[in-house]
PDB file of C-alpha atoms and ligand atoms in Angstrom:
ATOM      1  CA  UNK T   1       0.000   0.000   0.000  1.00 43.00           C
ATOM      2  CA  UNK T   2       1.371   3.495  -0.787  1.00 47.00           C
ATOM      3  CA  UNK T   3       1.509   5.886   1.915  1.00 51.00           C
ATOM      4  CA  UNK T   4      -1.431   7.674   0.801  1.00 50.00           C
ATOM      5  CA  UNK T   5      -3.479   4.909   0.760  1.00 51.00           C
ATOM      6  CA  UNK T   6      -2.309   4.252   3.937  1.00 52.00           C
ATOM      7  CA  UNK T   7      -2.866   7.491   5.245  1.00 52.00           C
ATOM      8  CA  UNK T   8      -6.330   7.450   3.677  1.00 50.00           C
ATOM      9  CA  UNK T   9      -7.128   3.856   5.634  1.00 49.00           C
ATOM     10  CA  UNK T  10      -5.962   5.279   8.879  1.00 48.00           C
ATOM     11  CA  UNK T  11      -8.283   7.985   8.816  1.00 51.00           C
ATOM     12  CA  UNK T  12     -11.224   6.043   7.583  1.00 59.00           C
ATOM     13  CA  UNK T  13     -10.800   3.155   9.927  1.00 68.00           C
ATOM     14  CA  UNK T  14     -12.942   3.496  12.697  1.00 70.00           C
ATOM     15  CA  UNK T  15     -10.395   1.233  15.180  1.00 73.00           C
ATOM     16  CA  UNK T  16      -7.583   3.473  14.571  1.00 69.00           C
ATOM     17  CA  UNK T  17     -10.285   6.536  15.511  1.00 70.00           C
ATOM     18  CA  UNK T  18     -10.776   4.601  18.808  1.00 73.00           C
ATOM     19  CA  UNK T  19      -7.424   4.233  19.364  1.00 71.00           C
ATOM     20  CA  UNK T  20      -6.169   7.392  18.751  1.00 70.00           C
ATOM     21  CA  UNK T  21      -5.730   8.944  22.395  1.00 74.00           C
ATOM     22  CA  UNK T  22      -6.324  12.667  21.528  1.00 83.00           C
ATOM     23  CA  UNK T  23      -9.019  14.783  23.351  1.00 89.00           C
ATOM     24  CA  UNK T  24     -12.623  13.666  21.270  1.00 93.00           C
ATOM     25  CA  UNK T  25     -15.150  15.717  22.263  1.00 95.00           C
ATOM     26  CA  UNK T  26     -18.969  14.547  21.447  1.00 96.00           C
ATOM     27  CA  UNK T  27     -22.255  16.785  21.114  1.00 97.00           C
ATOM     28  CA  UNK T  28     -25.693  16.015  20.537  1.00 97.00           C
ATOM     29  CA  UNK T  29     -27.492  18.148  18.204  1.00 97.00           C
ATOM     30  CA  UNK T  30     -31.260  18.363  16.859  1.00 97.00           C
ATOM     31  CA  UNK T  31     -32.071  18.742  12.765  1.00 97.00           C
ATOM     32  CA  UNK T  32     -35.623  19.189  11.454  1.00 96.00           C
ATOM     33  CA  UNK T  33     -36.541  15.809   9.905  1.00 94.00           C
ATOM     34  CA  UNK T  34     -36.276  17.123   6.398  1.00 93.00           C
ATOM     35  CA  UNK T  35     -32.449  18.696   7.024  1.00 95.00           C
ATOM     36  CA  UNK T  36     -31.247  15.197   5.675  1.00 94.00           C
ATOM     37  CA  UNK T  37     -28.567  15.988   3.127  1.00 94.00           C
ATOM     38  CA  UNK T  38     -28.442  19.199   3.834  1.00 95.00           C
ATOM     39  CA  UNK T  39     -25.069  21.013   4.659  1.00 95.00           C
ATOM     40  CA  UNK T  40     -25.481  22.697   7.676  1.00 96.00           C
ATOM     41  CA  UNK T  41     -23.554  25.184  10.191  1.00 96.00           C
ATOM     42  CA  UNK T  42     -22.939  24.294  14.167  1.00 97.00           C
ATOM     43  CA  UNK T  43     -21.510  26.864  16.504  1.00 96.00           C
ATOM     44  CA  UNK T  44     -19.834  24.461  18.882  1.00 95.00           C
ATOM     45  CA  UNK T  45     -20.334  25.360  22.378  1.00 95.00           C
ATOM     46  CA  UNK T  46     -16.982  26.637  24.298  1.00 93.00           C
ATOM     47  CA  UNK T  47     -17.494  23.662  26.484  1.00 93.00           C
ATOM     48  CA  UNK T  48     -18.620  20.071  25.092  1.00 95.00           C
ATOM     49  CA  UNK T  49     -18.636  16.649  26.685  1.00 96.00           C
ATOM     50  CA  UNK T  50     -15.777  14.140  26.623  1.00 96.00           C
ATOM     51  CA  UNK T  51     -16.784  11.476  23.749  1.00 94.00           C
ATOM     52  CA  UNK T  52     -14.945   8.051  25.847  1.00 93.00           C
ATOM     53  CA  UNK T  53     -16.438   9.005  29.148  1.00 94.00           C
ATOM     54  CA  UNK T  54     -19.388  11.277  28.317  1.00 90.00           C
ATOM     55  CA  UNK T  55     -19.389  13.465  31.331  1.00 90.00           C
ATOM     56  CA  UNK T  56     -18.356  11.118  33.831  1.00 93.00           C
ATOM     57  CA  UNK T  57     -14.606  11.805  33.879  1.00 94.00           C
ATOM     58  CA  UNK T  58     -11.267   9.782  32.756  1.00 94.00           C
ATOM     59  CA  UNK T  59      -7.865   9.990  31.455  1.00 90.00           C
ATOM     60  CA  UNK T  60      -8.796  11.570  28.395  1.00 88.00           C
ATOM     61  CA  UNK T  61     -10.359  14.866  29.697  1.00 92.00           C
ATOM     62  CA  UNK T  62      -8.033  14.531  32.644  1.00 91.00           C
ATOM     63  CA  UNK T  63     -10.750  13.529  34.382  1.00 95.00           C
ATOM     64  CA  UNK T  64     -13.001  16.793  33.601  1.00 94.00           C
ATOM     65  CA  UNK T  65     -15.458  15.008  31.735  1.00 96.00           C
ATOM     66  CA  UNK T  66     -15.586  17.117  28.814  1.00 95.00           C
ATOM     67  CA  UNK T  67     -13.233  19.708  26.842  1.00 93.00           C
ATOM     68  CA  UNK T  68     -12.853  23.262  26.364  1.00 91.00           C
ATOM     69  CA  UNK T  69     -13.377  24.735  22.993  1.00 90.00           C
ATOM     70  CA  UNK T  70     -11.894  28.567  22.611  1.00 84.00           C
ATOM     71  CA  UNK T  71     -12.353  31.139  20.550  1.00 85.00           C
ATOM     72  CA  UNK T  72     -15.351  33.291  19.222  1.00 88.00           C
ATOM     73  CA  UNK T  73     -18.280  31.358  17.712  1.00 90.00           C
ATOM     74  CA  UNK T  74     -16.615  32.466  14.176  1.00 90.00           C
ATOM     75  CA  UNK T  75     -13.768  30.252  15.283  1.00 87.00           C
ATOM     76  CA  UNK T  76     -16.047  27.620  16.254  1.00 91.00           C
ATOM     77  CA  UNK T  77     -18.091  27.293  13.377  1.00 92.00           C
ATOM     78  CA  UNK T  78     -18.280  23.644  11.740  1.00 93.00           C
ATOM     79  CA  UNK T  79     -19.448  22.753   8.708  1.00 94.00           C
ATOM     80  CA  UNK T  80     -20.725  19.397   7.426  1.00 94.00           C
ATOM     81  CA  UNK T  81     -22.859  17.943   5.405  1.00 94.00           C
ATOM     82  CA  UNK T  82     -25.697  15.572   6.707  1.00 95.00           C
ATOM     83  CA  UNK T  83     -26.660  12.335   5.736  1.00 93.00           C
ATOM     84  CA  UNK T  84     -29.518  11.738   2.924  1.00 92.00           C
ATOM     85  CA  UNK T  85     -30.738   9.394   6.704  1.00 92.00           C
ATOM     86  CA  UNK T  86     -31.253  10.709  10.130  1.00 93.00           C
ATOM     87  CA  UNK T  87     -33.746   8.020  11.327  1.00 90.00           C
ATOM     88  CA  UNK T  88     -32.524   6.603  14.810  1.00 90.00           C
ATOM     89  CA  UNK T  89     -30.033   9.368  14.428  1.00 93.00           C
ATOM     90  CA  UNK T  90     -26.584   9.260  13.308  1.00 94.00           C
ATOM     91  CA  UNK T  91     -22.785  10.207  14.599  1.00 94.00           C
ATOM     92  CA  UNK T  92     -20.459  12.062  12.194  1.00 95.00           C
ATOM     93  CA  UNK T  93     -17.335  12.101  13.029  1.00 93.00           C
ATOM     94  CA  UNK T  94     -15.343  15.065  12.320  1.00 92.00           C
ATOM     95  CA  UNK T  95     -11.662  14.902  12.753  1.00 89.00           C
ATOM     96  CA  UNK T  96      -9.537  18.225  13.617  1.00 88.00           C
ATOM     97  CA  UNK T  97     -12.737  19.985  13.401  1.00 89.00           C
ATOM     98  CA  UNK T  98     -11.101  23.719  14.114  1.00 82.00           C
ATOM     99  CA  UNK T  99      -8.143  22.959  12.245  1.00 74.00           C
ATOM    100  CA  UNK T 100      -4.670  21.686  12.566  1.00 66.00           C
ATOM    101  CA  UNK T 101      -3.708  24.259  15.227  1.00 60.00           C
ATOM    102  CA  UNK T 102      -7.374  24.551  16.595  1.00 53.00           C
ATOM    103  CA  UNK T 103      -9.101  23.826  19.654  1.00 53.00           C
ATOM    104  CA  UNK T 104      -7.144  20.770  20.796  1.00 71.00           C
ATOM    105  CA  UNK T 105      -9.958  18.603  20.282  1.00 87.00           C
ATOM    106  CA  UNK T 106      -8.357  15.849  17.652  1.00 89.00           C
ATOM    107  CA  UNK T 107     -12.046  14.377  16.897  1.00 92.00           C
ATOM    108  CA  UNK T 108     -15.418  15.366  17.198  1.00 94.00           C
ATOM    109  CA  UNK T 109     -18.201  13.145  17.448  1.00 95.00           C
ATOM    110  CA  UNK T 110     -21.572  15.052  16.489  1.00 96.00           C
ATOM    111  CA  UNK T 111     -24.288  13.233  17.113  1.00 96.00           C
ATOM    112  CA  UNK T 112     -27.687  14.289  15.048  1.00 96.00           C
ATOM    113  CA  UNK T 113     -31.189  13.494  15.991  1.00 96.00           C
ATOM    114  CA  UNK T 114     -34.472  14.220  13.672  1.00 96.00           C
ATOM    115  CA  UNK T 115     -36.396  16.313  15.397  1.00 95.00           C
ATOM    116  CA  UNK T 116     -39.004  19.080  14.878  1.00 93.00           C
ATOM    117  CA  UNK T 117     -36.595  22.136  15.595  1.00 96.00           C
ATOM    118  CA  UNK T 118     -32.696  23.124  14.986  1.00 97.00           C
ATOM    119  CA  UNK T 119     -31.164  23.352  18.214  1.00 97.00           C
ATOM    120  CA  UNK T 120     -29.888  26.716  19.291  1.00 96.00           C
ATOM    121  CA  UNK T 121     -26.911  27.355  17.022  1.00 96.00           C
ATOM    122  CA  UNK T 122     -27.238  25.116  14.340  1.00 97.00           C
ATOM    123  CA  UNK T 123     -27.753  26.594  10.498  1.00 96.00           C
ATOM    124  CA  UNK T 124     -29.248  25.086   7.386  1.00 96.00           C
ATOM    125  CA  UNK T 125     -26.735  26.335   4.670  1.00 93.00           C
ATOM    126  CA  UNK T 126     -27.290  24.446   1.820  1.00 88.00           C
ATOM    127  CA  UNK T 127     -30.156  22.183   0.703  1.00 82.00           C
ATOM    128  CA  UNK T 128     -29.364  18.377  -0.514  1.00 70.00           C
ATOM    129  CA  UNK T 129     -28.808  19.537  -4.113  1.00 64.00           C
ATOM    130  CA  UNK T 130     -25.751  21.920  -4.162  1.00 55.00           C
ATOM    131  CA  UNK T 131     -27.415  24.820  -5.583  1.00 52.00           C
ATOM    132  CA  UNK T 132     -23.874  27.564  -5.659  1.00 54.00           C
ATOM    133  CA  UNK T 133     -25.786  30.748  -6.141  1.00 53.00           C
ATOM    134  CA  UNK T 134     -27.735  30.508  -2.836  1.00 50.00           C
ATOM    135  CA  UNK T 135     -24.271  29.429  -0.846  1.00 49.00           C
ATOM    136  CA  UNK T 136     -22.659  32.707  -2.521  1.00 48.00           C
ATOM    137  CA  UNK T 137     -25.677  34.768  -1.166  1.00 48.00           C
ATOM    138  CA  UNK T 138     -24.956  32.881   2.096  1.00 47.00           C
ATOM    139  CA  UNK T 139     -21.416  33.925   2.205  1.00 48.00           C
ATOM    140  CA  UNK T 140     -21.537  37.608   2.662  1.00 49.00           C
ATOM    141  CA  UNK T 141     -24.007  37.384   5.655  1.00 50.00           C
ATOM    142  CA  UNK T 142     -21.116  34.809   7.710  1.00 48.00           C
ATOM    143  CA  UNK T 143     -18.648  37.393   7.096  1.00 50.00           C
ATOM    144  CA  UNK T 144     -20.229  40.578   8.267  1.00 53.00           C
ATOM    145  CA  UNK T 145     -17.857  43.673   8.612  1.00 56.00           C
ATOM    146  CA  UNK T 146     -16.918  44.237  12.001  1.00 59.00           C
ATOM    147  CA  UNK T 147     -18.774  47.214  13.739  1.00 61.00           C
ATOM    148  CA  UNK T 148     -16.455  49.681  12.902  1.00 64.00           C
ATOM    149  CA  UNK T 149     -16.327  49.024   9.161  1.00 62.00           C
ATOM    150  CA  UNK T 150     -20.245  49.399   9.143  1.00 62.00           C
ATOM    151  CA  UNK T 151     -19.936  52.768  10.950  1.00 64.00           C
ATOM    152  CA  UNK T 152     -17.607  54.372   8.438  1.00 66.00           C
ATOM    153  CA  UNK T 153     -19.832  53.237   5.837  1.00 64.00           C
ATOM    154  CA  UNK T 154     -22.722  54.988   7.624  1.00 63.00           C
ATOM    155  CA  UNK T 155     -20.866  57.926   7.770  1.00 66.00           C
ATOM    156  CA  UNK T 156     -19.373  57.786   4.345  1.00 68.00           C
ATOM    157  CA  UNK T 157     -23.336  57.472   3.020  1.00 66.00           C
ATOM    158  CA  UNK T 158     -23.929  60.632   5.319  1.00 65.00           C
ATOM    159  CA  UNK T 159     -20.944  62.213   3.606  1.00 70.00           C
ATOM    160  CA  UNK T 160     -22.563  61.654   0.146  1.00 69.00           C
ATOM    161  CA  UNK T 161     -25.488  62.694   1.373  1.00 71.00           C
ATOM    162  CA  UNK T 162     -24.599  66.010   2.817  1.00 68.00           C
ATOM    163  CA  UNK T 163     -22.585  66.940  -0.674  1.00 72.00           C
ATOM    164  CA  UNK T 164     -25.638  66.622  -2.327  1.00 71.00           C
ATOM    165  CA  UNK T 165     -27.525  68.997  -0.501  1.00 65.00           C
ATOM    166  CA  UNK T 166     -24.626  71.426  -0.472  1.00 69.00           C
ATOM    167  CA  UNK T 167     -24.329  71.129  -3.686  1.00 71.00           C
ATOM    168  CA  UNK T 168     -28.204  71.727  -4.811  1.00 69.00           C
ATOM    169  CA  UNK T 169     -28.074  74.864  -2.200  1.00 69.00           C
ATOM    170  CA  UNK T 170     -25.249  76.176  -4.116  1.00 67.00           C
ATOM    171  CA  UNK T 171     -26.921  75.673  -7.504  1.00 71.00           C
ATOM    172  CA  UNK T 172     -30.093  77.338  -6.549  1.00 66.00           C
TER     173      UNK T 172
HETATM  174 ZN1   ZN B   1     -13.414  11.680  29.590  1.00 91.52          ZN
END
């Protein structure tokens, strides 16, 4: 085997996922029943519950029962696509899911129920059938200028505004 292929089968193989000894954290999300397929968005919470001992505290968490997550919700912000199935719920499991240098947190297991309601934090992005134009529309609202930039752009359209007047005073 080639060491991509190897690489590949270490990633995919759920024993070597058990074995590995890094911090897994696990949460428990609800999904409308029709969200199946769907991409969607999941602010993790800065706190989440240790996936080998769920809560009840061992060697993993160092005996916290759960893991820390840092950073602003922008920074905690997962994205994933569902399965086309959520009956009896599933568990995706989402290795490094802040990144190489993120949260410490070297797996997490996110565990979706069909429900009526999205729980708090949890986005429908994209519908099952990739549809581009509506995930570019989606982008711009994710990345919304900090407070600051909107400010100068209110006072920039004030600025433009107030010229104009001047400017029909002075031409009267
Ligand atoms: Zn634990």
């Amino acid at each position: 085997m080639n060491a991509m292929g190897e690489a590949l089968s270490r990633v995919l193989d759920p024993a070597a996922l058990d074995a590995c000894d890094k911090p897994r954290g696990r949460l428990v999300i609800e999904v409308p029943a029709d969200w199946a397929g769907a991409v969607i968005e999941v602010v993790i919470p800065t706190r989440v519950a240790c996936a080998r001992c769920d809560g009840g505290g061992c060697e993993g968490c160092g005996l916290r029962g759960g893991h820390r997550v840092p950073g602003d919700p922008t920074g905690r912000l997962v994205r994933t696509r569902l399965p086309s199935a959520l009956e009896g719920g599933v568990v995706l499991r989402i290795l490094r899911p802040f990144g190489d240098d993120g949260a410490g947190i070297a797996q997490l297991h996110l565990e979706v129920r069909a429900g009526t309601a999205a729980s708090a934090g949890v986005t429908w992005c994209a519908s099952a059938v990739p549809e581009e134009p509506r995930i570019e529309r989606a982008e711009p609202r994710a990345v919304a200028p900090p407070l600051g930039a909107r400010k100068a752009a209110t006072y920039a359209t004030i600025a433009v505004a107030l010229a104009a007047l001047v400017a029909f005073v002075l031409g009267r």
